[in-house]
Amino acid sequence: MKFELQATAAGTNARAGEITTDHGKIETPIFMPVGTLGSVKGVHQRELRDDIKAQIILGNTYHLYLRPGIEILRQAGGLHKFNGWERPILTDSGGFQVFSLSDRRKLTEEGAHFRSHIDGSKHLFTPENVVDIERVIGADIMMALDECPPGTADYNYAKRSLGLTQRWLTRGWKRYKETEGLYGYSQAYFPIVQGVVYPDLRREAAKFVADLGADGNAIGGLAVGEPTEKMYEMIEVVNEILPTDRPRYLMGVGTPANILEAIDRGVDMMDCVMPTRNGRNGMLFTANGIMNMRNKKWADDFTELDPTGTSYVDHAYSRAYVRHLFVSQELLAMQIASVHNLAFYLWLVGEARRHIIAGDFAQWKPQMIERVTRRL
């Protein structure tokens, strides 16, 4: 994997760049749709490619390990061939999913012991076998196994947790370096910076990660309960240390405003389930604000979903029609909303990139944040 830094925005830390993988190029900053089980919920691969213009999607190691299982993926020749997605894929290590199973898991020096949420069966993730699993899945970018503590964790817990994450990282990095991809193309391995909301722990973690010299680096453990301003502060602390010639991935974030603030602070890659999850529940993000499509006010509004002329999605559907679909509980409502929201997110990061290159990102960003946070 290669990363080329192409432009920086005066007065900010925002960057535009290009990641090159064996499955294609990724223009940064980029938002990555979440395809937990090898599919982005309610969205065809054709729509991801042609309408949403996704350049990379995510798969999740925990979920894919349980279903369809590693042997099926191995027989298929990896996730790309299994789901028909020809562009880059990133896989989460499953650490966050194990963290969320607080009543079903136990963390030890060996790894993360957990019970399947499907059938209660017992499993173990170690730093080594997670690398092996991700090799079988065949993602272009693999994430290291880490512990993701809650944003409210106290200092002592955060310090112990970080120590475990770093010891796991050392083992996972060794396994990555002594193994190769299974399908004839290269795979990158991103370590993850943890440390909750404590600047000294974040700095220690960022230096530990930077010293590995990995192809890219991730910032984890944010947007998990801490105040938003603390999240922004931790991004700034970490990005002062992470190398500028490698992509920086902020995991699991977030709202359109979160994304713009993260880009401002030097983040290159982001993902979140919000556009699809909130879309399925009737929330649409637009260039002029947020709409609840079940509201009565849209019942006779025959204007396009977003009539601003941004052309980031098919505008054939009116607000009245989409509201009718939601109120009628038609499945098409969730599909339209998911495609719309993902296309908006990809348009938004594309606009950020354009303004970074043009040199006026610092002037554009606050105006855009004011627009995207309105309630319509």
Coordinates of C-alpha atoms in Angstrom, one line a residue:
M1 CA 0.0 0.0 0.0
K2 CA 1.2 3.5 -0.8
F3 CA 0.1 6.9 0.4
E4 CA 0.8 10.2 -1.4
L5 CA 0.1 13.5 0.3
Q6 CA -1.2 15.9 -2.3
A7 CA -2.3 19.1 -0.6
T8 CA -2.7 20.7 2.8
A9 CA -5.1 23.4 3.8
A10 CA -3.7 26.7 5.1
G11 CA -4.7 27.5 8.7
T12 CA -5.7 23.9 9.4
N13 CA -4.3 20.4 9.5
A14 CA -6.6 19.2 6.7
R15 CA -5.0 17.1 4.1
A16 CA -5.8 15.7 0.6
G17 CA -4.0 12.5 -0.5
E18 CA -4.3 9.3 -2.4
I19 CA -4.0 5.7 -1.1
T20 CA -3.0 3.0 -3.6
T21 CA -3.9 -0.6 -3.0
D22 CA -3.9 -3.6 -5.2
H23 CA -7.7 -3.2 -5.6
G24 CA -7.6 0.4 -6.6
K25 CA -6.9 4.0 -5.5
I26 CA -8.7 5.8 -2.7
E27 CA -8.8 9.6 -2.7
T28 CA -8.6 11.1 0.8
P29 CA -10.2 12.4 2.9
I30 CA -12.6 9.5 2.5
F31 CA -15.7 8.1 4.2
M32 CA -16.0 4.3 4.2
P33 CA -19.5 2.7 4.2
V34 CA -19.8 -0.1 6.8
G35 CA -20.5 -3.5 5.4
T36 CA -20.4 -5.6 8.6
L37 CA -21.3 -9.0 7.1
G38 CA -19.9 -8.3 3.7
S39 CA -22.8 -6.2 2.7
V40 CA -23.8 -2.6 3.3
K41 CA -27.4 -3.0 4.7
G42 CA -30.0 -2.5 2.0
V43 CA -27.5 -1.3 -0.7
H44 CA -26.5 -3.2 -3.8
Q45 CA -22.8 -3.3 -4.8
R46 CA -23.9 -1.6 -8.0
E47 CA -25.3 1.3 -6.1
L48 CA -22.2 1.5 -3.9
R49 CA -20.1 1.7 -7.0
D50 CA -22.2 3.8 -9.4
D51 CA -24.5 6.0 -7.3
I52 CA -22.7 6.4 -3.9
K53 CA -19.3 6.2 -5.6
A54 CA -17.8 4.4 -2.6
Q55 CA -14.0 3.8 -3.0
I56 CA -13.6 1.4 -0.1
I57 CA -16.0 -0.5 2.2
L58 CA -15.6 -2.2 5.6
G59 CA -16.1 -5.7 6.7
N60 CA -16.0 -6.9 10.3
T61 CA -13.8 -9.8 11.4
Y62 CA -15.9 -10.8 14.4
H63 CA -19.1 -11.1 12.3
L64 CA -17.6 -12.7 9.3
Y65 CA -15.7 -15.2 11.4
L66 CA -19.0 -16.3 12.9
R67 CA -21.0 -16.1 9.7
P68 CA -20.4 -17.3 7.0
G69 CA -17.2 -18.6 8.6
I70 CA -13.6 -18.7 7.6
E71 CA -13.8 -21.9 5.6
I72 CA -16.5 -20.6 3.4
L73 CA -14.5 -17.4 2.8
R74 CA -11.4 -19.4 2.1
Q75 CA -13.2 -21.6 -0.4
A76 CA -14.6 -18.5 -2.1
G77 CA -11.2 -17.0 -2.5
G78 CA -11.7 -14.2 0.0
L79 CA -14.3 -11.6 0.7
H80 CA -13.8 -9.7 -2.6
K81 CA -14.8 -12.8 -4.6
F82 CA -17.5 -13.8 -2.1
N83 CA -19.4 -10.5 -2.3
G84 CA -18.4 -9.3 -5.7
W85 CA -16.8 -6.0 -4.6
E86 CA -13.8 -5.3 -6.7
R87 CA -12.6 -2.2 -4.9
P88 CA -10.6 -2.0 -1.7
I89 CA -11.9 -3.5 1.6
L90 CA -10.9 -2.7 5.2
T91 CA -11.6 -5.2 8.0
D92 CA -12.0 -4.2 11.7
S93 CA -10.3 -6.7 14.0
G94 CA -13.5 -7.4 15.9
G95 CA -12.1 -5.7 19.0
F96 CA -14.9 -3.2 19.3
Q97 CA -17.6 -6.0 18.9
V98 CA -16.0 -8.0 21.6
F99 CA -15.9 -4.9 23.8
S100 CA -19.6 -4.4 23.2
L101 CA -20.3 -8.0 24.5
S102 CA -19.6 -6.9 28.1
D103 CA -21.6 -9.8 29.5
R104 CA -20.2 -12.4 27.1
R105 CA -16.5 -11.8 27.1
K106 CA -13.4 -12.0 29.2
L107 CA -10.1 -10.3 28.4
T108 CA -6.8 -12.0 29.3
E109 CA -3.2 -11.7 28.3
E110 CA -3.8 -14.5 25.9
G111 CA -6.6 -12.7 24.1
A112 CA -10.4 -12.1 24.1
H113 CA -12.6 -15.0 25.2
F114 CA -16.2 -14.5 24.1
R115 CA -19.4 -16.2 23.5
S116 CA -21.1 -15.9 20.1
H117 CA -24.2 -13.6 20.1
I118 CA -25.7 -16.1 17.7
D119 CA -25.6 -19.4 19.5
G120 CA -23.6 -18.8 22.7
S121 CA -20.6 -20.9 21.5
K122 CA -17.2 -20.2 23.0
H123 CA -14.4 -18.6 21.0
L124 CA -11.0 -16.9 21.5
F125 CA -9.5 -14.1 19.5
T126 CA -5.7 -13.7 20.0
P127 CA -3.6 -11.1 18.2
E128 CA -2.1 -13.9 16.1
N129 CA -5.3 -15.7 15.1
V130 CA -7.0 -12.4 14.2
V131 CA -4.2 -11.8 11.7
D132 CA -4.8 -15.3 10.3
I133 CA -8.5 -14.7 10.1
E134 CA -8.0 -11.4 8.3
R135 CA -5.6 -13.1 5.9
V136 CA -8.4 -15.5 5.0
I137 CA -10.9 -12.6 4.6
G138 CA -8.4 -10.9 2.3
A139 CA -9.0 -7.3 3.2
D140 CA -6.6 -4.7 1.6
I141 CA -6.3 -3.1 5.1
M142 CA -6.4 -5.2 8.3
M143 CA -6.8 -3.8 11.8
A144 CA -4.9 -4.9 14.8
L145 CA -6.7 -6.6 17.7
D146 CA -7.1 -4.1 20.6
E147 CA -9.2 -3.4 23.7
C148 CA -11.6 -0.6 23.3
P149 CA -12.3 0.8 26.8
P150 CA -15.4 3.0 27.3
G151 CA -15.0 6.8 27.0
T152 CA -15.7 7.1 30.7
A153 CA -13.0 4.7 31.9
D154 CA -10.9 6.0 34.8
Y155 CA -7.2 6.6 34.4
N156 CA -6.0 3.4 36.1
Y157 CA -8.3 1.2 33.9
A158 CA -7.2 3.2 30.8
K159 CA -3.5 2.7 31.6
R160 CA -3.9 -1.1 32.2
S161 CA -6.0 -1.4 29.0
L162 CA -3.4 0.5 26.9
G163 CA -0.7 -1.8 28.2
L164 CA -2.7 -4.9 27.1
T165 CA -3.4 -3.3 23.7
Q166 CA 0.3 -2.6 23.2
R167 CA 1.4 -6.1 24.1
W168 CA -1.2 -7.5 21.8
L169 CA 0.0 -5.2 19.1
T170 CA 3.5 -6.4 19.4
R171 CA 2.4 -10.0 18.9
G172 CA 0.0 -9.1 16.1
W173 CA 2.6 -7.1 14.2
K174 CA 5.1 -10.1 14.5
R175 CA 2.4 -12.4 13.1
Y176 CA 1.7 -10.0 10.3
K177 CA 5.3 -9.6 9.3
E178 CA 5.9 -13.4 9.2
T179 CA 2.9 -14.2 7.1
E180 CA 1.7 -13.3 3.6
G181 CA -1.6 -12.8 1.8
L182 CA -3.4 -15.8 0.5
Y183 CA -4.7 -14.5 -2.8
G184 CA -1.8 -12.9 -4.7
Y185 CA -2.2 -9.3 -3.5
S186 CA -0.7 -7.4 -0.6
Q187 CA -2.5 -6.5 2.7
A188 CA -1.6 -3.6 5.0
Y189 CA -1.9 -3.8 8.8
F190 CA -2.9 -0.7 10.8
P191 CA -2.2 -0.5 14.5
I192 CA -4.7 1.4 16.7
V193 CA -4.0 4.2 19.1
Q194 CA -6.0 3.9 22.4
G195 CA -5.7 5.8 25.7
V196 CA -9.3 7.0 26.4
V197 CA -9.4 10.8 27.1
Y198 CA -6.0 11.0 28.8
P199 CA -3.4 13.1 26.8
D200 CA -0.3 11.4 28.3
L201 CA -1.7 7.9 27.5
R202 CA -2.7 9.0 24.0
R203 CA 0.8 10.4 23.4
E204 CA 2.4 7.2 24.7
A205 CA 0.2 5.1 22.4
A206 CA 0.8 7.3 19.4
K207 CA 4.5 7.1 19.7
F208 CA 4.4 3.3 20.3
V209 CA 2.3 3.0 17.1
A210 CA 4.3 5.5 15.0
D211 CA 7.6 3.6 15.9
L212 CA 6.3 0.5 14.1
G213 CA 6.4 2.2 10.8
A214 CA 3.1 0.6 9.6
D215 CA 1.5 1.6 6.2
G216 CA -1.1 3.5 8.1
N217 CA -2.4 4.2 11.6
A218 CA -5.8 4.3 13.3
I219 CA -7.2 6.3 16.2
G220 CA -9.6 4.1 18.2
G221 CA -11.6 4.4 21.4
L222 CA -13.4 7.7 20.5
A223 CA -17.1 8.4 20.1
V224 CA -17.7 5.8 22.8
G225 CA -19.2 8.0 25.5
E226 CA -16.7 10.8 26.0
P227 CA -17.8 14.5 25.3
T228 CA -17.4 15.6 21.7
E229 CA -14.8 18.3 22.6
K230 CA -12.7 15.6 24.3
M231 CA -12.8 13.6 21.1
Y232 CA -11.5 16.5 19.1
E233 CA -8.8 17.2 21.7
M234 CA -7.6 13.6 21.6
I235 CA -7.4 13.7 17.7
E236 CA -5.2 16.8 18.0
V237 CA -3.0 15.2 20.6
V238 CA -2.5 12.0 18.5
N239 CA -2.0 13.7 15.2
E240 CA 0.8 15.8 16.5
I241 CA 2.7 12.5 16.8
L242 CA 1.5 10.1 14.0
P243 CA 3.6 10.4 10.9
T244 CA 2.3 12.8 8.2
D245 CA 3.3 10.5 5.4
R246 CA 0.9 7.7 6.4
P247 CA -2.9 7.8 6.3
R248 CA -4.7 8.3 9.6
Y249 CA -8.0 6.5 10.2
L250 CA -10.5 7.7 12.8
M251 CA -12.6 4.7 13.7
G252 CA -16.4 4.8 14.1
V253 CA -17.0 8.6 13.6
G254 CA -19.6 10.0 13.0
T255 CA -22.0 12.9 12.2
P256 CA -21.3 15.2 9.2
A257 CA -20.0 17.8 11.6
N258 CA -17.8 15.3 13.4
I259 CA -16.3 14.3 10.0
L260 CA -15.5 17.9 9.0
E261 CA -13.9 18.6 12.4
A262 CA -11.9 15.4 12.1
I263 CA -10.7 16.3 8.6
D264 CA -9.7 19.8 10.0
R265 CA -7.5 18.0 12.5
G266 CA -5.6 15.9 10.0
V267 CA -7.8 12.7 9.7
D268 CA -7.8 11.0 6.3
M269 CA -10.2 8.1 6.7
M270 CA -13.5 7.6 8.6
D271 CA -16.4 5.1 8.9
C272 CA -19.7 5.0 10.8
V273 CA -23.0 3.1 10.7
M274 CA -24.9 6.4 11.1
P275 CA -25.8 7.1 7.5
T276 CA -27.4 3.7 7.0
R277 CA -28.7 3.1 10.6
N278 CA -30.3 6.5 10.9
G279 CA -31.5 6.3 7.3
R280 CA -33.4 3.1 8.0
N281 CA -35.1 5.0 10.8
G282 CA -36.2 7.9 8.7
M283 CA -33.4 10.4 9.2
L284 CA -32.0 12.0 6.1
F285 CA -28.8 14.1 5.9
T286 CA -28.6 16.8 3.3
A287 CA -26.4 19.7 2.4
N288 CA -28.9 22.1 4.1
G289 CA -29.7 20.1 7.2
I290 CA -31.3 17.0 8.7
M291 CA -34.8 15.8 8.0
N292 CA -37.1 13.4 9.9
M293 CA -39.0 11.9 7.0
R294 CA -41.9 10.8 9.2
N295 CA -42.8 14.4 10.1
K296 CA -46.2 15.5 8.8
K297 CA -44.6 18.6 7.3
W298 CA -43.2 16.6 4.4
A299 CA -46.6 15.0 3.5
D300 CA -47.4 17.5 0.7
D301 CA -43.8 18.7 0.0
F302 CA -43.1 17.6 -3.6
T303 CA -39.6 19.1 -3.8
E304 CA -36.6 16.9 -4.2
L305 CA -34.9 15.3 -1.2
D306 CA -32.1 17.8 -1.5
P307 CA -32.8 20.5 -4.1
T308 CA -29.5 22.3 -3.6
G309 CA -28.1 21.2 -7.0
T310 CA -25.3 19.2 -5.4
S311 CA -26.3 16.1 -7.5
Y312 CA -24.8 13.6 -5.1
V313 CA -27.8 11.3 -5.4
D314 CA -30.8 10.6 -7.7
H315 CA -33.2 13.4 -7.0
A316 CA -36.2 11.7 -8.6
Y317 CA -37.8 11.1 -5.3
S318 CA -39.8 13.8 -3.6
R319 CA -40.0 14.4 0.2
A320 CA -43.7 13.6 0.1
Y321 CA -43.1 10.2 -1.6
V322 CA -40.3 9.2 0.7
R323 CA -42.4 10.1 3.7
H324 CA -45.3 8.1 2.3
L325 CA -42.9 5.1 2.0
F326 CA -41.8 5.4 5.6
V327 CA -45.3 5.9 7.1
S328 CA -46.4 2.9 5.0
Q329 CA -43.4 0.8 6.3
E330 CA -42.3 0.1 2.7
L331 CA -38.8 -1.5 2.5
L332 CA -38.0 0.9 -0.4
A333 CA -38.0 3.7 2.1
M334 CA -35.0 2.3 3.9
Q335 CA -33.2 1.6 0.7
I336 CA -33.7 5.1 -0.7
A337 CA -32.6 6.7 2.7
S338 CA -29.5 4.5 2.9
V339 CA -28.3 5.3 -0.6
H340 CA -29.1 9.0 -0.1
N341 CA -27.3 9.3 3.2
L342 CA -24.2 7.4 2.0
A343 CA -24.1 9.4 -1.2
F344 CA -24.3 12.6 0.8
Y345 CA -21.4 11.5 3.1
L346 CA -19.2 10.7 0.1
W347 CA -20.2 14.0 -1.5
L348 CA -19.3 15.8 1.7
V349 CA -15.8 14.4 2.0
G350 CA -15.3 14.9 -1.7
E351 CA -16.2 18.6 -1.3
A352 CA -13.8 18.8 1.7
R353 CA -11.1 17.4 -0.5
R354 CA -11.9 19.9 -3.3
H355 CA -11.7 22.8 -0.9
I356 CA -8.5 21.6 0.6
I357 CA -6.9 21.4 -2.8
A358 CA -8.4 24.8 -3.8
G359 CA -7.0 26.3 -0.6
D360 CA -10.2 27.7 1.0
F361 CA -11.1 24.8 3.3
A362 CA -10.7 27.0 6.4
Q363 CA -13.3 29.4 5.1
W364 CA -15.7 26.7 3.7
K365 CA -15.8 24.4 6.7
P366 CA -17.6 26.6 9.3
Q367 CA -20.2 27.5 6.8
M368 CA -20.8 23.9 5.9
I369 CA -21.0 22.8 9.5
E370 CA -23.7 25.4 10.2
R371 CA -25.7 24.1 7.2
V372 CA -25.4 20.3 7.9
T373 CA -26.3 20.7 11.6
R374 CA -29.7 22.4 11.0
R375 CA -32.9 20.6 11.7
L376 CA -35.3 21.1 8.8

